[in-house]
Coordinates of C-alpha atoms and ligand atoms in Angstrom, one line a residue:
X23 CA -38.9 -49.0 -64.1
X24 CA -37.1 -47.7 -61.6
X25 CA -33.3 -49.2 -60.9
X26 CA -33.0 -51.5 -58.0
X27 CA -30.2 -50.1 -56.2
X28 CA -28.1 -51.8 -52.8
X29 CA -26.1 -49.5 -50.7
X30 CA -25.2 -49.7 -46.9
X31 CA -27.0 -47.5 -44.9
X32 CA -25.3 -46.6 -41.2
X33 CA -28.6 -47.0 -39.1
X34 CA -27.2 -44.4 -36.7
X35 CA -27.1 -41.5 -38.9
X36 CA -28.3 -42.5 -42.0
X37 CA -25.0 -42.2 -44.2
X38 CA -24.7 -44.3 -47.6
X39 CA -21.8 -45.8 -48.6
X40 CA -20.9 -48.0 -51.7
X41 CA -19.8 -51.0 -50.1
X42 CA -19.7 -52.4 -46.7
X43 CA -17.3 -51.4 -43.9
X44 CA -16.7 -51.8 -40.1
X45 CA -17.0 -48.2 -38.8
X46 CA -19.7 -45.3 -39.9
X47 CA -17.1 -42.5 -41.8
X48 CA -19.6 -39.9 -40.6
X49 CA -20.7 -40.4 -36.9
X50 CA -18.0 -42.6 -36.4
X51 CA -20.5 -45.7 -34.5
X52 CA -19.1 -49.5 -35.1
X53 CA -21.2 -52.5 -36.5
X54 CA -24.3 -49.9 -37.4
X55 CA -23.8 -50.1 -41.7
X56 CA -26.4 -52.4 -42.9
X57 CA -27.6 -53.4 -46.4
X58 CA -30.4 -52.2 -47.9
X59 CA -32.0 -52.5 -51.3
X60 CA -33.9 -49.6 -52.2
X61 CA -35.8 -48.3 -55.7
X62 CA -33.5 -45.2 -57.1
X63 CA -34.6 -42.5 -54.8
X64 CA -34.9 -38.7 -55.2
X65 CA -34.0 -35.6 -52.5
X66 CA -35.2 -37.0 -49.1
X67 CA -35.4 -40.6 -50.3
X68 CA -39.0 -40.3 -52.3
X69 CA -39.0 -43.1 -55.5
X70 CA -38.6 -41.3 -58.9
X71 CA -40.2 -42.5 -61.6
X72 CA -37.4 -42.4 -64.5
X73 CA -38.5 -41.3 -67.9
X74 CA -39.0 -43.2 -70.7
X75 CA -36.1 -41.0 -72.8
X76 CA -33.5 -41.1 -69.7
X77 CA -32.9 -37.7 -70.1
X78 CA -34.2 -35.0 -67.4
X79 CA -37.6 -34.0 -67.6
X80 CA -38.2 -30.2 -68.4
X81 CA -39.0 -28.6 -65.6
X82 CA -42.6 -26.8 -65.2
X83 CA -42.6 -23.3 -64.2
X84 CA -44.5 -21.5 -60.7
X85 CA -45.5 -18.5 -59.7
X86 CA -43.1 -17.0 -57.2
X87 CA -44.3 -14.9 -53.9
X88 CA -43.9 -11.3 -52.3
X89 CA -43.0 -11.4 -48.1
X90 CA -45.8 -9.1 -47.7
X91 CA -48.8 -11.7 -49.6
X92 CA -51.8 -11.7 -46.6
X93 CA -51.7 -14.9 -45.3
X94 CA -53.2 -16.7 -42.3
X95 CA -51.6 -17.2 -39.1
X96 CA -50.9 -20.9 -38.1
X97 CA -54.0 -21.9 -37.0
X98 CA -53.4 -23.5 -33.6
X99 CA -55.4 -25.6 -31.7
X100 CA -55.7 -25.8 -28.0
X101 CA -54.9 -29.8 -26.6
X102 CA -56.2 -28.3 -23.2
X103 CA -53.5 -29.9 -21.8
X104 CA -52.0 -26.8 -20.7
X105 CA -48.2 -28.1 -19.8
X106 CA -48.4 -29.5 -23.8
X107 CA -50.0 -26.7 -25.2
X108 CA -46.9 -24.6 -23.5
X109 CA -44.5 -26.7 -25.0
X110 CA -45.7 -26.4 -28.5
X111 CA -46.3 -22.7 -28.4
X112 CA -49.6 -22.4 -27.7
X113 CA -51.4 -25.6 -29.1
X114 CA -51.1 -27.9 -32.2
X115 CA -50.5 -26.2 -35.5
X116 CA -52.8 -27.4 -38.4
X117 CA -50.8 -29.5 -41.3
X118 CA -47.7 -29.9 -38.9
X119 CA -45.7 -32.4 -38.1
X120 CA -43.9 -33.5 -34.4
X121 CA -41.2 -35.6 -33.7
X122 CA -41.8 -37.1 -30.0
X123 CA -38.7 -39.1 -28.9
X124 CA -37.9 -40.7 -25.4
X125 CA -36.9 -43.5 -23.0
X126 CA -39.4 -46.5 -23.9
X127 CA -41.4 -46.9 -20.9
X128 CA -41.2 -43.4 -19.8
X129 CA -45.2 -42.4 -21.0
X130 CA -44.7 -41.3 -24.4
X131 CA -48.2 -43.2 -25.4
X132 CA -49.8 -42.4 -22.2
X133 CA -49.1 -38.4 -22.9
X134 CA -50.1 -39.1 -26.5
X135 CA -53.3 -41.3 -25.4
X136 CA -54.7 -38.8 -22.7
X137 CA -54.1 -36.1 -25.2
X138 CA -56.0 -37.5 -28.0
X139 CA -58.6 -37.9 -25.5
X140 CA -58.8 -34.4 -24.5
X141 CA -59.0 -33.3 -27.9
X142 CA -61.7 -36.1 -29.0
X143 CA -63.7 -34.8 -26.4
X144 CA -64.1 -31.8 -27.8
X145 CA -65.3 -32.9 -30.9
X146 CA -62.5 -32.8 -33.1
X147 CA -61.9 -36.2 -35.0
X148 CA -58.5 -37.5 -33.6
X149 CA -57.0 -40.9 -35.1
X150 CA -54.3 -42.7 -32.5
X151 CA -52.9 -45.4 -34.7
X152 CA -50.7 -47.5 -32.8
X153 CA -47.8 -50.1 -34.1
X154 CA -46.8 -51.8 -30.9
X155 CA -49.5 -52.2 -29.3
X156 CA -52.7 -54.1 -29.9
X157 CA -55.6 -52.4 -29.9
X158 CA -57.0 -54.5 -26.5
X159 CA -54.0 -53.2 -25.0
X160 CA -54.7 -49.7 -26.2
X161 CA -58.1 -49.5 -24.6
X162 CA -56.9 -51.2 -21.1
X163 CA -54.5 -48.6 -20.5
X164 CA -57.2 -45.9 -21.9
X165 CA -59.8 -47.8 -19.2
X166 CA -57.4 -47.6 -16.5
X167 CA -56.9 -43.7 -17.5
X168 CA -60.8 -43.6 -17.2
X169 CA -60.8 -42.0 -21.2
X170 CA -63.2 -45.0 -22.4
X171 CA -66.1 -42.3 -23.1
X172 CA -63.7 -40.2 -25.4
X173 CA -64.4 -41.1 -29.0
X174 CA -60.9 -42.1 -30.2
X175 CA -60.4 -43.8 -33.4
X176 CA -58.2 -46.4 -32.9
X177 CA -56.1 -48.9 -35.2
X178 CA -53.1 -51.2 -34.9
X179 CA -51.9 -50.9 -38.1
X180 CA -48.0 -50.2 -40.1
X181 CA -48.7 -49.7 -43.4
X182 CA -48.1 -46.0 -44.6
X183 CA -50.4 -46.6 -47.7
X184 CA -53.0 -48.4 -45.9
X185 CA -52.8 -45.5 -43.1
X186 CA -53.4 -42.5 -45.5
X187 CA -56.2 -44.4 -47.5
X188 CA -57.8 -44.8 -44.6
X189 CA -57.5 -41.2 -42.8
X190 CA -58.6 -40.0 -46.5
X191 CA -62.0 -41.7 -45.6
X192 CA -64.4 -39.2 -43.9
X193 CA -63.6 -35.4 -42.7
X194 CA -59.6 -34.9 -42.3
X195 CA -58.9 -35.4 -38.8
X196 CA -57.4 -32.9 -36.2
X197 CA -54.9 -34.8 -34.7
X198 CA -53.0 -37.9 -35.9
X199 CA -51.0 -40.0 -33.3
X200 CA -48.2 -42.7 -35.1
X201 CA -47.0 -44.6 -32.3
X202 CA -44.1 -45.3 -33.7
X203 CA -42.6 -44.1 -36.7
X204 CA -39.8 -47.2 -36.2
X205 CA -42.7 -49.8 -36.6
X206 CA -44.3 -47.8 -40.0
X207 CA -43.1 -49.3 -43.3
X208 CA -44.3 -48.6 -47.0
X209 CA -44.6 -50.6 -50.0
X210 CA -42.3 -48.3 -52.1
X211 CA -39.1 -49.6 -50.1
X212 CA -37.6 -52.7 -50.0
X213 CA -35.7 -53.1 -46.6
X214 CA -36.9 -54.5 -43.3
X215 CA -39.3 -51.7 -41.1
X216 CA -36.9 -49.8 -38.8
X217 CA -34.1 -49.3 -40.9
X218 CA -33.3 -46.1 -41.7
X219 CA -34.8 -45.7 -45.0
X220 CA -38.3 -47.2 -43.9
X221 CA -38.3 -44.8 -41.8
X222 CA -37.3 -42.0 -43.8
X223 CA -39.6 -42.7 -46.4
X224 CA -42.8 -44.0 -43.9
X225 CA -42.2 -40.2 -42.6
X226 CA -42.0 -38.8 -45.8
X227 CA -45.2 -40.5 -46.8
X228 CA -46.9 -39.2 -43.4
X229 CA -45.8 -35.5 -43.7
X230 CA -46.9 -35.0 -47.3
X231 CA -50.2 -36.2 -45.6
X232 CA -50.1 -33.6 -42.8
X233 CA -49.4 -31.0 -45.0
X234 CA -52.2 -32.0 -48.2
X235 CA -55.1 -32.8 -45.1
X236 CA -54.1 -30.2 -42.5
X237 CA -54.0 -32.6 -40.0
X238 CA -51.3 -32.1 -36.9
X239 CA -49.1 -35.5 -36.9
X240 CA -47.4 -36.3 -34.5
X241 CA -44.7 -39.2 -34.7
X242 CA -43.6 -41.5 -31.9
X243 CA -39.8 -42.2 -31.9
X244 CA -37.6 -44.2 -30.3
X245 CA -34.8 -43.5 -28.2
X246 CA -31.0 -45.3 -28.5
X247 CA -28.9 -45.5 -25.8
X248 CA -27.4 -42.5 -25.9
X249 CA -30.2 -40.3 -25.7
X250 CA -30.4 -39.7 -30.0
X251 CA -34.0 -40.3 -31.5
X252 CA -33.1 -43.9 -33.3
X253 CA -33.1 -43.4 -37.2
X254 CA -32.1 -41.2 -39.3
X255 CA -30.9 -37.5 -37.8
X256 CA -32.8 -36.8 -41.3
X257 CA -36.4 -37.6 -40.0
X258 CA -36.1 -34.3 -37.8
X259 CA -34.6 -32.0 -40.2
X260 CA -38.0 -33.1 -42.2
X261 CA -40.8 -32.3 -39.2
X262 CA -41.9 -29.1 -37.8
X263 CA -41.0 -29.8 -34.1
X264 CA -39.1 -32.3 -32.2
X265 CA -39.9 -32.9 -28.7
X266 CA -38.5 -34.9 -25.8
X267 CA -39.9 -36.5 -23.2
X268 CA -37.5 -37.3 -20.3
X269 CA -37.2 -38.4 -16.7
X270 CA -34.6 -39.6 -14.4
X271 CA -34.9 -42.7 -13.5
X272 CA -36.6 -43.8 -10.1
X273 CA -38.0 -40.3 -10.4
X274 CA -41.9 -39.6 -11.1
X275 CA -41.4 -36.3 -12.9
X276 CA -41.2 -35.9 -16.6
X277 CA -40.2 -33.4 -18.8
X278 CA -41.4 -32.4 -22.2
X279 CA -38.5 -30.3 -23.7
X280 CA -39.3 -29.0 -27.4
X281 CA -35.5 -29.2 -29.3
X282 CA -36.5 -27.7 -32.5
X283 CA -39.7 -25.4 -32.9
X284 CA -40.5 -24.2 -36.2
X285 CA -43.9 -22.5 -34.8
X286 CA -42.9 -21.4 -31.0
X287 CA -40.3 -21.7 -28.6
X288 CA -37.6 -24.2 -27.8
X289 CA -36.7 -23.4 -24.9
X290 CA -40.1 -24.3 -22.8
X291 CA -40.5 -27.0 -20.4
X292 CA -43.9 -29.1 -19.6
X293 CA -43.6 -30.8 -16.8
X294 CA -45.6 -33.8 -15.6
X295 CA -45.8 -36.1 -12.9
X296 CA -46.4 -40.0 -13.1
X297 CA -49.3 -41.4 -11.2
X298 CA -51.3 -44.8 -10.9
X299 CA -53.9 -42.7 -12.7
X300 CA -51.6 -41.4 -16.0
X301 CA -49.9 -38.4 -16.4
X302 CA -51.1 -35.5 -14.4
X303 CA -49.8 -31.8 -15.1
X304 CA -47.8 -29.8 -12.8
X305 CA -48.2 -26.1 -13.5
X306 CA -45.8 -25.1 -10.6
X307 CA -42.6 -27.4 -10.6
X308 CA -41.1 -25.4 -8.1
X309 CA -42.9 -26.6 -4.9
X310 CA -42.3 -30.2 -7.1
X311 CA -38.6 -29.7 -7.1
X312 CA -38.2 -28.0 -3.4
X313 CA -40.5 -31.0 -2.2
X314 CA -38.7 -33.3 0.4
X315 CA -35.7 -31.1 1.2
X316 CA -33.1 -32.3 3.9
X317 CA -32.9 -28.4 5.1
X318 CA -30.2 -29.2 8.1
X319 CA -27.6 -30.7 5.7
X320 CA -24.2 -29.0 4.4
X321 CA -23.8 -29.5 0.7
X322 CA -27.7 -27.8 -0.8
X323 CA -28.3 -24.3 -2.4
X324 CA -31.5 -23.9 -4.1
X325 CA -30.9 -22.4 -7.4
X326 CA -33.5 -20.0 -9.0
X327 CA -33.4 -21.1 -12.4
X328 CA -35.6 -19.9 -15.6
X329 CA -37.0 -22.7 -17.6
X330 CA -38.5 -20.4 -20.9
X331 CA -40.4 -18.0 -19.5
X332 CA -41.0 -19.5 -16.5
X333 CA -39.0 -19.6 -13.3
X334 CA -38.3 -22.8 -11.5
X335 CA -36.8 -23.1 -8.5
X336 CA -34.2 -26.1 -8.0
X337 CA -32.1 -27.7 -5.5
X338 CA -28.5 -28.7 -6.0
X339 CA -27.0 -31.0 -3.6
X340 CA -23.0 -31.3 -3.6
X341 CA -20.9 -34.1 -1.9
X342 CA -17.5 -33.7 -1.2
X343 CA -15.2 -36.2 -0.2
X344 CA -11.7 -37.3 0.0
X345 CA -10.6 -39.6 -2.4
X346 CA -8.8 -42.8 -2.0
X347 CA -8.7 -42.8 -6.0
X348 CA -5.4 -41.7 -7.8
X349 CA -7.8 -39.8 -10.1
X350 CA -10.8 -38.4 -7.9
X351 CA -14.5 -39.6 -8.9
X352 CA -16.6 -36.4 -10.7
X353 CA -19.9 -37.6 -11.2
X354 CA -22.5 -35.3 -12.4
X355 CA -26.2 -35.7 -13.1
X356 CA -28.7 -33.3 -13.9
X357 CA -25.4 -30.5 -14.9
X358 CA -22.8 -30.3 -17.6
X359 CA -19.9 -31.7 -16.4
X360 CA -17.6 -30.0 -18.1
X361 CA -19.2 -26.7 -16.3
X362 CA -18.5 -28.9 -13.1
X363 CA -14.8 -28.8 -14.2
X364 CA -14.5 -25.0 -14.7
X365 CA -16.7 -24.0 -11.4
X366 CA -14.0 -26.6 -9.9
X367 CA -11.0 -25.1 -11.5
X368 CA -12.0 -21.1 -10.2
X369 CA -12.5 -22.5 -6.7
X370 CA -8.8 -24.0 -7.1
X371 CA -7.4 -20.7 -8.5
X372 CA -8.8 -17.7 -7.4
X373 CA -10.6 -18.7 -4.1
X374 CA -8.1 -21.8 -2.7
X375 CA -10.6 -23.8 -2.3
X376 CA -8.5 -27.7 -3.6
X377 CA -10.3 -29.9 -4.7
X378 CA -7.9 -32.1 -6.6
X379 CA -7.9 -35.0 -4.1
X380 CA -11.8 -35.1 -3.6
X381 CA -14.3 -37.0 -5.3
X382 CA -16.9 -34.5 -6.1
X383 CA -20.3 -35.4 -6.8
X384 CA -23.3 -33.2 -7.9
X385 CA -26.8 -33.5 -8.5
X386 CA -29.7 -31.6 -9.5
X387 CA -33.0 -32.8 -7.2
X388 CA -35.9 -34.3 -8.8
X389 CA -34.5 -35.3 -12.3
X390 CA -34.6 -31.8 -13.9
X391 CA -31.0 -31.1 -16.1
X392 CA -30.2 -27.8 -16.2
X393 CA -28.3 -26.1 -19.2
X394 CA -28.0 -22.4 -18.0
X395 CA -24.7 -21.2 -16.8
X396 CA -26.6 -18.9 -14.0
X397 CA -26.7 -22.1 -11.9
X398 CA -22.6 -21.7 -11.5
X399 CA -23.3 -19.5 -8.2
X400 CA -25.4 -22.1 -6.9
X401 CA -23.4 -25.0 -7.8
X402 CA -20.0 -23.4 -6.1
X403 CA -21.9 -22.6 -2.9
X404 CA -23.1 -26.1 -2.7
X405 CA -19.5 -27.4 -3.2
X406 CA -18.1 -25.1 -0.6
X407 CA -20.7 -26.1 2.0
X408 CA -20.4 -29.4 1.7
X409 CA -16.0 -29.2 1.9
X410 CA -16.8 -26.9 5.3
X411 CA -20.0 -28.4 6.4
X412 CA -21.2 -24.8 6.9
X413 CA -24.7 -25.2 6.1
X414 CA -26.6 -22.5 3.2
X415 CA -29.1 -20.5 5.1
X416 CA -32.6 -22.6 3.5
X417 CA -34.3 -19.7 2.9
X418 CA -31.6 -18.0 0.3
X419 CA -31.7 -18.8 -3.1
X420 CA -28.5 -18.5 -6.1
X421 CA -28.1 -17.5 -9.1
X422 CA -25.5 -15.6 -11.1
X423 CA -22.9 -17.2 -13.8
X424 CA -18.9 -17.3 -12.6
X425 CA -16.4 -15.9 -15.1
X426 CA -13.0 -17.2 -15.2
X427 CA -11.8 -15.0 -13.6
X428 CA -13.8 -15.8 -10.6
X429 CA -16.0 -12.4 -11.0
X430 CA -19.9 -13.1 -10.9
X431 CA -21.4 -12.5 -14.2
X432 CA -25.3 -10.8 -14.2
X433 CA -28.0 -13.0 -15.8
X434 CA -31.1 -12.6 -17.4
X435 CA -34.1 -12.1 -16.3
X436 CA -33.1 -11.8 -11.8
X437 CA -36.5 -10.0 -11.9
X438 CA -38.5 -12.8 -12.7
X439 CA -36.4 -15.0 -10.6
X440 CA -36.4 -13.4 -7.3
X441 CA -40.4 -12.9 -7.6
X442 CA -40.8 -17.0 -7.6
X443 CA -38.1 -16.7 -4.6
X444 CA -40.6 -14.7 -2.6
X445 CA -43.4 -16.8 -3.9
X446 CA -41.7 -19.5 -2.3
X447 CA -41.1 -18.0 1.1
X448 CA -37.7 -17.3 0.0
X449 CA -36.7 -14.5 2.3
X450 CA -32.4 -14.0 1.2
X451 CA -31.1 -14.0 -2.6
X452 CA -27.4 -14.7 -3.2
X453 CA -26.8 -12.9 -7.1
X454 CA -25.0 -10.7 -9.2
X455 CA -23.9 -7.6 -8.7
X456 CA -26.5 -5.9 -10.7
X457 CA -29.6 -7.5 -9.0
X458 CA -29.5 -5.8 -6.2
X459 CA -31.4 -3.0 -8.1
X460 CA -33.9 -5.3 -7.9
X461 CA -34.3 -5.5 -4.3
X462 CA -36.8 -3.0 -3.6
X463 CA -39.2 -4.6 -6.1
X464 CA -38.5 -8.1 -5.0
X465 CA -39.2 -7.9 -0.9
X466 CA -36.1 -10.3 -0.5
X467 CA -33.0 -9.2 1.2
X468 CA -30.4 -9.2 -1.3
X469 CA -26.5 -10.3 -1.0
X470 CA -24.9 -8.9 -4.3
X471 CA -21.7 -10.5 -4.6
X472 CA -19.0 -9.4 -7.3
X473 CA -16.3 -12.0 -6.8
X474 CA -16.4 -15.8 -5.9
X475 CA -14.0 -15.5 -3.2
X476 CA -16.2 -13.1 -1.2
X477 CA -19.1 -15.8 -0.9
X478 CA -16.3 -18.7 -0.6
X479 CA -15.3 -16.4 2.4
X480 CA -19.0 -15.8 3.5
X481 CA -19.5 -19.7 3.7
X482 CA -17.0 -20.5 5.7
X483 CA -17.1 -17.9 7.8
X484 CA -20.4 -19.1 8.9
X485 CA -19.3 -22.5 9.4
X486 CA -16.7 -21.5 11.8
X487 CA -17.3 -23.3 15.5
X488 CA -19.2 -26.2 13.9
X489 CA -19.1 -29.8 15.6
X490 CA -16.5 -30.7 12.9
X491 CA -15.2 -28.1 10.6
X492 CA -13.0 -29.0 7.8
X493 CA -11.6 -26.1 7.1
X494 CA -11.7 -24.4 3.1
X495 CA -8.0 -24.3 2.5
X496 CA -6.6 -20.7 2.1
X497 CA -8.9 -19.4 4.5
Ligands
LIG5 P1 -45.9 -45.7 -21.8 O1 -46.8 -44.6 -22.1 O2 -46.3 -47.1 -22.3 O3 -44.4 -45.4 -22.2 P2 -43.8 -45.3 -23.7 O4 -44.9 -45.2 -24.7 O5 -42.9 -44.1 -23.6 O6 -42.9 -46.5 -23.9 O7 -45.7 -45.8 -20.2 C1 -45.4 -46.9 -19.6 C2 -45.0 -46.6 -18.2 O8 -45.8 -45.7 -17.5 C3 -45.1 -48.0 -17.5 O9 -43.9 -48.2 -16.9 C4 -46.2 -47.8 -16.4 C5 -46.3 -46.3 -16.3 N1 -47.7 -45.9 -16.1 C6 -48.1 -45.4 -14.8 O10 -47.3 -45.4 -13.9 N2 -49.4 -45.0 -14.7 C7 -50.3 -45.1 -15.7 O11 -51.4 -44.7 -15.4 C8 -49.9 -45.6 -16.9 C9 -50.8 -45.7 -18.1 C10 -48.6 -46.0 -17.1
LIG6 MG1 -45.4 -46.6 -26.2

């Protein structure tokens, strides 16, 4: 038998402690430590079945491996939807498993729903088994997708047991949807589904599957509130991949983002738009991003970004204003803010561009959020033109990373970036130093610029004789 054991789980991170307390030692949440009576458990929370002696069991031994064995490449399979396949590397890998978090509400099913159908179509056996949803409701958002003709097997169903006895029935299938891995429980743990070591062990159960069958998995999970995938960090230290699907809200753009790869790249972006008619792919975000611009107003620079291996071009709209707070507003979305603070703090001390009694806010257009620090170029001409009111030229796009010191850094791949410029219509590039070799290639006229204070200059400069300057200070 194995020994019934109660400890207090944190359902935030999935630390155990021996008794109950207030506040989570390891991630430090409040009010998140919950009971939970579980059989004895093994590494990664599988049951183990002690022997009849006590003692340890002798271990059996196995034959070890050489680096250079033959064996096959990770079969992949195409989902034919491209901005998906990008994401994953290429397609679905055979026996793995995905972790797909998000918003609820923001199309994780539907993504997951039109995919299956796609791949069904194509003759491959694809399972969607769904723990939310009925499966009425199911088939009336696959009618209003128009998929009705794809043959998708579906089930509304939790049971991890019942789940893999029933995929075990008939050929292995290709692709197995669990939507979601908070509403799976198994018989071999006692605490309520959606606690962390339901979870844990539902997953568990579901991977050794994936791996024994060949089938891809791929797990729904929730979102909390700030942003982590809800359960234990543990369930995506187990997977193959973990993707997220995000959008601003109010926005109809989403954004696959793969956060840990095992079989491709992480730093690849799908992105999607959101119609009446389901998720439709957009293969070129940039005209999606540049779409709508105010081209008249002080305060834009479009930023030529790289998402992967693919460039995207971005707008980044600045507002500065004077504060009547004691402690000026910085509100930042789409950007790091700290970044914010530091392209802020280089304006204040090696261009004089003071800040310190404006409320400064910044925004990335159309809900994407950029991590790379080549947007810093961009970002401080937006802020400049918006505190002159000189307005960018609209047909220049940034890029370049600012140091410290105020000196603009070079950044990867300009070549790349200034070709999706001139796809664009982009006729002027604001970069680096070291771009400018790339002019010739490019067709676009190119401004190198070494320092900050040169292009803080350049700005306001050009704003000079406007209906209402306000003048950069130190100029
Ligand atoms: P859903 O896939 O259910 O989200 P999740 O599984 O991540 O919770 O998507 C639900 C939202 O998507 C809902 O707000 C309505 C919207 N939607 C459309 O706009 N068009 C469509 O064709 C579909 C199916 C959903
Ligand atoms: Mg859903």
């Amino acid at each position: 038998m194995a020994r019934a054991l109660t400890t207090y789980v944190c359902q935030s991170c999935g630390a155990t402690y021996g008794r109950w307390q207030g506040k989570c030692e390891s991630c430090g949440a409040w009010n998140t430590i919950a009971e939970e009576s579980v059989a004895a458990t093994g590494v990664g929370g599988a049951p183990v079945k002690a022997k009849a002696g006590g003692g340890k069991a002798k271990g059996r031994a196995f034959a070890l491996a050489g680096l250079d064995g033959a064996s096959e490449q990770a079969p992949r399979m195409e989902t034919q939807v491209g901005e998906l396949d990008r994401v994953f590397g290429g397609g679905l890998v055979r026996g793995s498993v995905i972790l797909l978090g998000g918003d609820p509400g923001i199309g994780k099913s539907t993504l997951l729903i039109q995919a299956s159908a796609r791949l069904a179509r194509m003759g491959h056996r694809v399972v969607y088994i769904s723990g939310e949803e009925a499966v009425d409701q199911v088939r009336l958002r696959a009618e209003r997708l128009g998929l009705t003709a794809s043959p998708v097997e579906l089930a509304a169903e939790t049971n991890v047991e019942d789940i893999v006895a029933t995929l075990a029935e008939g050929p292995a299938p290709r692709l197995v949807v669990i939507d979601s891995i908070q509403t799976m429980w198994t018989d071999t743990v006692e605490s309520a589904p959606g606690t962390v070591s339901q979870v844990r062990s539902a997953a568990q159960v579901l991977i050794r599957y994936a791996k024994k069958s060949g089938a891809a998995v791929i797990l729904v999970g929730h979102v909390t509130k700030d942003g982590q995938i809800a359960g234990p960090r543990v369930v995506e230290h187990m997977v193959d991949a973990v993707m997220s699907f995000e959008g601003e809200g109010g926005h109809h753009f989403r954004i696959l983002r793969s956060v840990k790869n095992r079989f491709g790249p992480t730093d690849e972006i799908g992105v999607f738009e959101m119609t009446g008619k389901g998720l439709r792919e957009v293969p070129n975000p940039s005209e999606l991003f540049l779409a709508g611009r105010d081209l008249g107003a002080p305060g834009t620079a479009v930023f030529a970004g790289m998402e992967g291996t693919r460039p995207v071009l971005v707008e980044i709209q600045a507002l500065v204003a004077a504060s009547t707070l004691g402690t000026p507003r910085r509100a930042v979305v789409g950007w790091d803010p700290s970044r914010l603070s530091m392209v802020l703090a280089v304006l204040d001390a090696h261009c004089g561009v003071r800040l310190g009694s404006h409320d400064v806010y910044l925004n990335v257009a159309g809900g994407l959020r950029i991590a790379e620090p080549a947007a810093d170029l961009a970002v401080a001409a937006a802020l400049v033109s918006s505190l002159s009111g000189a307005v960018l030229p609209s047909d220049a796009v940034h890029f370049g990373e600012i140091s410290l010191s105020g000196a603009v850094r070079p950044v990867a791949q300009a070549a790349a970036r200034l070709k999706e410029a001139r796809k664009l219509g982009f006729v002027r590039a604001v970069v680096p130093e070291i771009a400018r070799g790339e002019q010739a290639e490019s067709g676009l006229t190119v401004q190198a610029v070494t320092h900050l204070s040169t292009l803080v200059a350049d700005i306001a400069a050009s704003g000079v004789g406007r209906a209402k300057p306000k003048a950069v200070a130190g100029e």
